[in-house]
Coordinates of C-alpha atoms and ligand atoms in Angstrom, one line a residue:
M1067 CA 92.8 31.3 -55.3
Q1068 CA 92.4 31.4 -51.5
H1069 CA 90.0 34.2 -51.9
A1070 CA 87.9 32.1 -54.3
T1071 CA 87.8 29.2 -51.8
I1072 CA 86.5 31.5 -49.1
E1073 CA 83.9 32.7 -51.5
L1074 CA 82.8 29.2 -52.3
R1075 CA 82.5 28.2 -48.6
R1076 CA 80.5 31.2 -47.5
P1077 CA 77.1 29.8 -46.6
T1078 CA 74.4 31.0 -48.9
P1079 CA 71.9 33.1 -46.9
R1080 CA 68.8 31.1 -46.1
P1081 CA 65.9 32.7 -47.8
A1082 CA 63.4 33.9 -45.2
E1083 CA 60.3 31.6 -45.1
R1084 CA 57.6 33.2 -47.1
W1085 CA 54.0 32.3 -46.6
Q1086 CA 51.7 32.2 -49.7
A1087 CA 48.2 33.4 -48.8
Q1088 CA 47.0 30.1 -50.2
A1089 CA 49.2 28.1 -47.8
V1090 CA 47.7 30.1 -44.9
E1091 CA 44.2 29.5 -46.2
A1092 CA 45.0 25.8 -46.2
L1093 CA 45.6 26.1 -42.5
F1094 CA 42.2 27.7 -42.1
E1095 CA 40.7 24.8 -43.9
L1096 CA 42.1 22.1 -41.7
P1097 CA 39.7 20.3 -39.4
F1098 CA 39.3 22.6 -36.3
N1099 CA 41.0 20.2 -33.9
E1100 CA 43.8 19.5 -36.2
L1101 CA 44.5 23.2 -36.6
L1102 CA 44.4 23.8 -32.9
F1103 CA 46.7 20.8 -32.2
K1104 CA 49.2 22.2 -34.7
A1105 CA 49.0 25.7 -33.3
Q1106 CA 49.3 24.5 -29.7
S1107 CA 52.3 22.3 -30.7
V1108 CA 54.1 25.3 -32.3
H1109 CA 53.2 27.4 -29.2
R1110 CA 54.8 24.9 -26.8
E1111 CA 58.1 24.9 -28.7
H1112 CA 58.6 28.6 -27.9
F1113 CA 56.4 29.5 -24.9
D1114 CA 55.1 28.2 -21.6
P1115 CA 51.4 27.5 -22.5
A1116 CA 50.3 28.7 -19.1
E1117 CA 51.7 32.2 -19.4
V1118 CA 49.8 35.3 -20.6
Q1119 CA 51.4 38.7 -21.0
L1120 CA 49.2 41.6 -19.9
S1121 CA 49.2 45.0 -21.7
T1122 CA 47.1 47.9 -20.6
L1123 CA 45.8 50.6 -23.0
L1124 CA 45.2 54.2 -22.4
S1125 CA 43.7 56.7 -24.9
I1126 CA 45.9 59.7 -24.4
K1127 CA 44.2 61.7 -27.1
T1128 CA 40.6 60.7 -27.9
G1129 CA 38.4 61.3 -30.9
G1130 CA 38.3 64.0 -33.6
C1131 CA 40.5 61.9 -36.0
P1132 CA 40.5 63.1 -39.6
E1133 CA 40.9 59.5 -41.0
N1134 CA 37.8 57.6 -42.1
C1135 CA 38.6 54.0 -40.9
A1136 CA 35.1 52.4 -41.2
Y1137 CA 35.5 50.5 -37.9
C1138 CA 36.6 53.4 -35.7
P1139 CA 34.4 55.3 -33.3
Q1140 CA 37.1 58.1 -33.1
S1141 CA 36.8 59.3 -36.7
V1142 CA 35.2 62.7 -37.2
H1143 CA 33.4 61.3 -40.3
F1144 CA 31.0 59.3 -38.2
D1145 CA 28.5 60.3 -35.5
T1146 CA 29.4 58.1 -32.6
P1147 CA 29.1 58.4 -28.8
V1148 CA 32.9 59.3 -28.5
E1149 CA 33.7 62.8 -27.2
A1150 CA 36.9 64.3 -28.4
T1151 CA 39.5 65.3 -25.7
P1152 CA 42.9 66.9 -26.0
L1153 CA 46.2 65.2 -25.2
M1154 CA 46.4 64.1 -21.6
A1155 CA 48.8 65.7 -19.1
L1156 CA 51.8 63.8 -17.8
D1157 CA 50.4 63.4 -14.2
A1158 CA 47.2 61.8 -15.3
V1159 CA 49.0 59.4 -17.6
M1160 CA 51.4 58.5 -14.8
D1161 CA 48.5 57.8 -12.5
A1162 CA 47.0 55.4 -15.0
A1163 CA 50.3 53.7 -15.6
R1164 CA 50.9 53.2 -11.9
R1165 CA 47.4 51.7 -11.6
A1166 CA 48.1 49.4 -14.5
K1167 CA 51.3 48.2 -13.0
E1168 CA 49.7 47.6 -9.6
A1169 CA 47.0 45.5 -11.3
G1170 CA 49.8 43.3 -12.9
A1171 CA 50.3 44.8 -16.4
T1172 CA 53.8 44.7 -17.8
R1173 CA 53.3 46.8 -20.9
F1174 CA 51.5 50.2 -21.2
C1175 CA 50.2 51.2 -24.5
M1176 CA 49.3 54.9 -25.2
G1177 CA 47.0 55.5 -28.1
A1178 CA 46.2 58.8 -29.9
A1179 CA 43.5 59.4 -32.5
W1180 CA 45.8 61.2 -34.9
R1181 CA 46.3 60.7 -38.6
G1182 CA 49.9 61.3 -37.5
P1183 CA 51.6 63.3 -34.8
K1184 CA 53.2 66.7 -35.5
D1185 CA 56.7 67.4 -34.3
R1186 CA 55.4 69.2 -31.2
D1187 CA 53.1 66.2 -30.4
I1188 CA 56.2 63.9 -30.5
E1189 CA 58.0 66.1 -28.0
K1190 CA 55.0 65.8 -25.6
V1191 CA 54.5 62.1 -26.1
A1192 CA 58.3 61.5 -25.6
K1193 CA 57.9 62.9 -22.1
L1194 CA 54.9 60.5 -21.4
V1195 CA 57.0 57.6 -22.7
S1196 CA 60.0 58.5 -20.4
G1197 CA 57.6 58.8 -17.4
V1198 CA 55.9 55.5 -18.0
K1199 CA 59.3 53.8 -18.7
S1200 CA 60.6 55.1 -15.4
L1201 CA 57.9 53.0 -13.6
G1202 CA 59.5 49.8 -14.9
L1203 CA 56.8 49.2 -17.5
E1204 CA 57.4 48.3 -21.1
T1205 CA 56.2 51.1 -23.3
C1206 CA 54.1 51.1 -26.5
A1207 CA 52.6 53.9 -28.4
T1208 CA 50.1 54.1 -31.3
L1209 CA 49.9 57.5 -32.8
G1210 CA 49.3 57.0 -36.5
M1211 CA 51.7 57.7 -39.4
L1212 CA 55.1 58.8 -38.3
G1213 CA 57.2 61.5 -40.0
E1214 CA 61.0 61.8 -40.3
G1215 CA 62.8 61.5 -37.0
H1216 CA 59.7 60.7 -35.0
A1217 CA 60.5 57.0 -34.4
E1218 CA 64.1 57.9 -33.3
A1219 CA 62.8 60.6 -30.9
L1220 CA 60.4 58.1 -29.3
R1221 CA 63.1 55.4 -29.2
D1222 CA 65.4 57.9 -27.4
A1223 CA 62.7 58.6 -24.9
G1224 CA 62.4 54.9 -24.0
L1225 CA 59.8 53.5 -26.4
D1226 CA 59.9 49.7 -26.6
Y1227 CA 57.1 49.1 -29.2
Y1228 CA 55.2 51.0 -31.7
N1229 CA 51.7 49.7 -32.7
H1230 CA 50.6 50.3 -36.2
N1231 CA 48.2 47.8 -37.7
I1232 CA 47.8 46.8 -41.3
D1233 CA 44.2 46.0 -40.3
S1234 CA 43.1 43.9 -43.3
A1235 CA 44.2 42.2 -46.4
P1236 CA 45.8 44.6 -49.0
D1237 CA 42.8 44.0 -51.4
K1238 CA 40.3 44.8 -48.7
Y1239 CA 42.0 48.0 -47.4
A1240 CA 40.3 50.4 -49.8
D1241 CA 36.9 49.2 -48.7
I1242 CA 37.6 50.2 -45.1
I1243 CA 39.7 53.3 -45.4
T1244 CA 40.0 55.9 -48.2
T1245 CA 42.0 58.6 -46.5
R1246 CA 45.3 56.7 -46.8
V1247 CA 46.6 53.7 -48.6
F1248 CA 48.1 50.3 -47.5
D1249 CA 51.6 51.4 -48.4
D1250 CA 51.4 54.4 -46.0
R1251 CA 51.1 51.8 -43.2
L1252 CA 54.1 49.9 -44.5
D1253 CA 56.1 53.1 -44.7
T1254 CA 55.6 53.9 -41.0
L1255 CA 56.3 50.3 -40.1
H1256 CA 59.6 50.6 -42.0
K1257 CA 60.5 53.8 -40.1
V1258 CA 59.8 52.1 -36.8
R1259 CA 62.0 49.1 -37.7
S1260 CA 64.8 51.2 -39.0
A1261 CA 64.9 53.2 -35.7
G1262 CA 65.3 49.9 -33.8
V1263 CA 61.9 50.1 -32.1
K1264 CA 60.0 46.8 -31.8
V1265 CA 57.0 46.4 -34.0
C1266 CA 53.5 45.7 -32.8
C1267 CA 51.3 45.1 -35.9
G1268 CA 48.2 43.1 -36.5
G1269 CA 44.7 43.6 -37.8
I1270 CA 40.9 43.3 -37.3
V1271 CA 38.7 40.4 -38.3
G1272 CA 34.9 40.5 -38.6
M1273 CA 34.8 43.4 -41.0
G1274 CA 33.0 41.4 -43.7
E1275 CA 36.2 40.1 -45.2
T1276 CA 36.4 36.6 -46.8
R1277 CA 38.4 33.7 -45.4
S1278 CA 40.9 34.3 -48.1
Q1279 CA 41.3 37.9 -47.0
R1280 CA 41.8 36.8 -43.4
A1281 CA 44.5 34.4 -44.7
A1282 CA 46.1 37.2 -46.8
L1283 CA 46.2 39.5 -43.7
I1284 CA 48.1 36.8 -41.8
A1285 CA 50.4 36.1 -44.7
E1286 CA 51.2 39.8 -45.0
L1287 CA 52.2 40.0 -41.4
A1288 CA 54.1 36.7 -41.5
N1289 CA 56.1 37.8 -44.5
M1290 CA 57.4 41.0 -42.9
E1291 CA 61.1 40.7 -42.4
P1292 CA 61.3 40.2 -39.6
Y1293 CA 57.7 39.5 -38.6
P1294 CA 56.3 41.7 -35.8
E1295 CA 57.3 41.0 -32.2
S1296 CA 53.7 41.6 -31.2
V1297 CA 50.7 40.7 -33.3
P1298 CA 47.3 42.0 -32.0
I1299 CA 44.4 40.2 -33.5
N1300 CA 41.3 42.3 -32.9
H1301 CA 37.7 41.2 -33.3
L1302 CA 35.7 44.1 -34.7
V1303 CA 33.9 45.9 -31.9
Q1304 CA 30.8 47.3 -33.7
V1305 CA 30.1 50.8 -32.6
A1306 CA 26.8 52.5 -33.4
G1307 CA 27.3 55.3 -36.0
T1308 CA 30.3 53.6 -37.7
P1309 CA 29.7 52.2 -41.2
L1310 CA 30.5 48.7 -40.0
H1311 CA 27.8 48.7 -37.3
G1312 CA 25.2 46.1 -38.0
L1313 CA 27.4 43.7 -40.0
D1314 CA 26.7 40.0 -39.5
P1315 CA 29.0 38.8 -36.8
L1316 CA 31.9 36.6 -37.6
D1317 CA 31.6 32.9 -36.7
P1318 CA 33.7 32.7 -33.5
F1319 CA 35.5 29.6 -34.7
E1320 CA 36.8 31.7 -37.6
F1321 CA 38.3 34.1 -35.1
V1322 CA 40.0 31.2 -33.3
R1323 CA 41.3 29.9 -36.6
T1324 CA 42.8 33.3 -37.3
I1325 CA 44.7 33.2 -34.0
A1326 CA 45.9 29.7 -34.8
A1327 CA 47.1 30.8 -38.2
A1328 CA 49.0 33.7 -36.6
R1329 CA 50.7 31.4 -34.1
I1330 CA 51.7 28.8 -36.7
T1331 CA 53.1 31.4 -39.2
M1332 CA 54.8 33.6 -36.5
P1333 CA 56.0 31.1 -34.0
R1334 CA 57.9 33.5 -31.7
A1335 CA 55.6 36.5 -31.8
M1336 CA 53.4 37.5 -28.9
V1337 CA 50.0 36.9 -30.4
R1338 CA 47.6 39.2 -28.6
L1339 CA 43.9 38.4 -28.2
S1340 CA 42.9 42.1 -28.5
A1341 CA 39.6 44.0 -29.0
G1342 CA 36.3 42.2 -28.8
R1343 CA 37.0 39.9 -25.8
Q1344 CA 33.9 41.0 -24.0
Q1345 CA 31.8 39.9 -27.0
L1346 CA 33.7 36.6 -27.4
G1347 CA 33.0 35.3 -23.9
E1348 CA 35.1 33.0 -21.8
A1349 CA 34.8 29.7 -23.7
V1350 CA 36.0 31.3 -27.0
Q1351 CA 38.8 33.1 -25.2
A1352 CA 39.9 29.7 -23.8
L1353 CA 40.0 28.3 -27.3
C1354 CA 42.1 31.3 -28.4
F1355 CA 44.6 30.5 -25.7
M1356 CA 44.6 26.9 -26.9
A1357 CA 45.2 28.3 -30.4
G1358 CA 48.4 30.1 -29.2
A1359 CA 47.3 33.5 -28.0
N1360 CA 49.6 34.5 -25.2
S1361 CA 48.8 38.1 -24.5
I1362 CA 45.7 40.2 -23.8
F1363 CA 44.7 43.8 -23.3
Y1364 CA 44.1 44.0 -19.6
G1365 CA 42.1 46.8 -17.9
D1366 CA 38.5 47.9 -17.8
K1367 CA 38.7 49.8 -21.1
L1368 CA 40.3 49.5 -24.5
L1369 CA 40.6 53.0 -26.0
T1370 CA 37.0 54.1 -26.1
T1371 CA 35.1 50.8 -25.8
G1372 CA 34.7 48.2 -23.0
N1373 CA 37.0 45.3 -22.0
P1374 CA 36.4 42.6 -19.4
D1375 CA 37.2 44.1 -16.0
V1376 CA 40.4 43.2 -14.2
Q1377 CA 38.6 40.9 -11.6
A1378 CA 36.9 39.0 -14.4
D1379 CA 40.2 38.5 -16.2
Q1380 CA 41.9 37.4 -13.0
A1381 CA 39.1 34.9 -12.4
L1382 CA 39.3 33.6 -16.0
L1383 CA 43.0 33.1 -15.8
A1384 CA 42.6 31.3 -12.4
K1385 CA 39.9 29.1 -13.8
L1386 CA 42.1 28.1 -16.7
G1387 CA 45.2 27.6 -14.5
M1388 CA 47.0 30.4 -16.4
K1389 CA 49.3 33.0 -15.0
A1390 CA 50.5 36.5 -15.9
A1391 CA 54.0 36.3 -17.5
Ligands
SAM1797 N1 45.2 56.4 -34.9 C1 46.2 55.4 -34.8 C2 46.1 54.4 -35.9 O1 45.1 54.3 -36.6 O2 47.1 53.7 -36.1 C3 46.2 54.7 -33.5 C4 44.9 54.4 -32.8 S1 43.9 53.2 -33.7 C5 42.4 53.3 -32.7 C6 44.6 51.7 -33.3 C7 44.0 50.4 -33.8 O3 42.8 50.2 -33.1 C8 43.5 50.4 -35.3 O4 44.5 50.2 -36.2 C9 42.5 49.2 -35.2 O5 43.2 48.0 -35.5 C10 42.0 49.2 -33.8 N2 40.6 49.5 -33.7 C11 40.0 50.7 -33.8 N3 38.7 50.6 -33.7 C12 38.4 49.3 -33.6 C13 37.2 48.6 -33.4 N4 36.0 49.2 -33.4 N5 37.3 47.2 -33.3 C14 38.5 46.6 -33.3 N6 39.6 47.3 -33.4 C15 39.6 48.6 -33.6
DTB1798 C1 45.2 47.2 -31.3 O1 45.5 46.4 -32.2 N1 44.0 47.2 -30.7 C2 44.0 48.3 -29.7 C3 45.4 48.9 -29.7 N2 46.0 48.1 -30.8 C4 45.6 50.3 -29.9 C5 42.9 49.2 -29.9 C6 41.5 48.6 -29.9 C7 40.5 49.7 -30.0 C8 39.1 49.1 -30.0 C9 38.1 50.2 -30.1 C10 38.1 51.3 -29.1 O2 38.1 51.0 -27.9 O3 38.1 52.5 -29.4
SF4_1799 FE1 41.9 57.7 -36.6 FE2 43.3 55.5 -35.9 FE3 40.6 55.6 -35.7 FE4 41.6 55.4 -38.1 S1 41.8 53.9 -36.4 S2 40.0 56.8 -37.4 S3 43.5 56.6 -37.8 S4 42.0 56.8 -34.5

C-alpha cells in the first residue's frame, strides 16, 4: 500500500513546452514594436541587456567541400572566389586564437569545409581544441557530420560547443542541399548531445524562404530537447557563383523578427547575430540587440567572407552603451 501512495505522489513530469510553427508565425505577425517589447522583456528576465558575448571564427580548413549547400562559397560544386587550403597547423591556429583573446573574444570557433571529418582529422582537430582551450578560451568546432566516437574524442580534448546548423525549415531543406538530408543533421546533433558537448545550432534566413518557413525553422530549434545553448541566426551572405547569388534581399525587419522569435522561444539561449552583419548596418544590428541578440561573431572575417572589423564593432558597442560579457 505504501508503495502505491508513493507512486501516486510522484509528480508527473512536466511535458516540455512545444512550439507549434503556427504559434511562432503568430509572433512574426505581431506589430513590430509589440514583438520587440515581448522579446526584450523575455531577454531581461535572463540576461543583462547591455552584455554581448564575443565569438571569433577561424576557417581551419577552407573550400573543396563535396556538399552542395546552395548558399556556400566553399562547395566544389560552384565556381566562387574561394581557394581551397588544407587543414591549418597548430602554431597558426594558436596565433589566431591568441589574437582573438587579446581583442576580447571569449569563444573561438574552428570551422572546416568537410562533409564530415575522418578519424585522422578528429585526432588533428583534437590537438587544436586542446591548444585553444589551454589559452582560457571557450572552444567550438564545426566540422560537418560526425561519426561514431568523434564527439567523445572532441569532448575529451576540451571541446565546449559543437556547431551544426539545421539551416532552414525541414520542408525547405531539399531546395537548398541535396547531398544530405535534414535527418542527417539531427543525427549529428544527437551524437553531440549524447557526448555531453553543448550544442550550437541555428540557421540562415534570406534564402528565399517564406515567413512560415522562417517560423518553422525557429520552432524546430525551440522544440529540441533541450533547445541549443547557442543559436546562430545568419543572414545569407550572397556570394557570386553560388546558386543563391542574386536573390531579392530579405526585408531587414523580417531578420529582426526572426531574432525576436528565437529569443522568445528559447529564453535562456545565447542568440547570436551571425553572418551578414556587414550588410545589415548598425541601425538594424541595434534593433537585433533590442530583439534579444546577445552574441556576435567578432573579428575581421567570418570563414571566407567579411565581417565588421574589430574597431567598428568596439565603436558600435560603445555607441550603444553595450559591453562584452
Ligand atoms: N561544413 C560544416 C557544416 O556545414 O556544418 C561546417 C562549416 S559551414 C560553412 C557552417 C555554417 O555556415 C553553415 O551551416 C551555414 O549555416 C553557414 N553559412 C555558410 N555559408 C553561408 C553564407 N553564405 N551565408 C550565411 N551563412 C552561411
Ligand atoms: C554559423 O552559424 N555561422 C558561421 C559559423 N556558424 C560557422 C559561419 C558563417 C559563414 C558565412 C560565409 C563564409 O564566411 O564563408
Ligand atoms: Fe560544405 Fe559546410 Fe559549405 Fe555545406 S556549408 S558546402 S557542408 S562547408
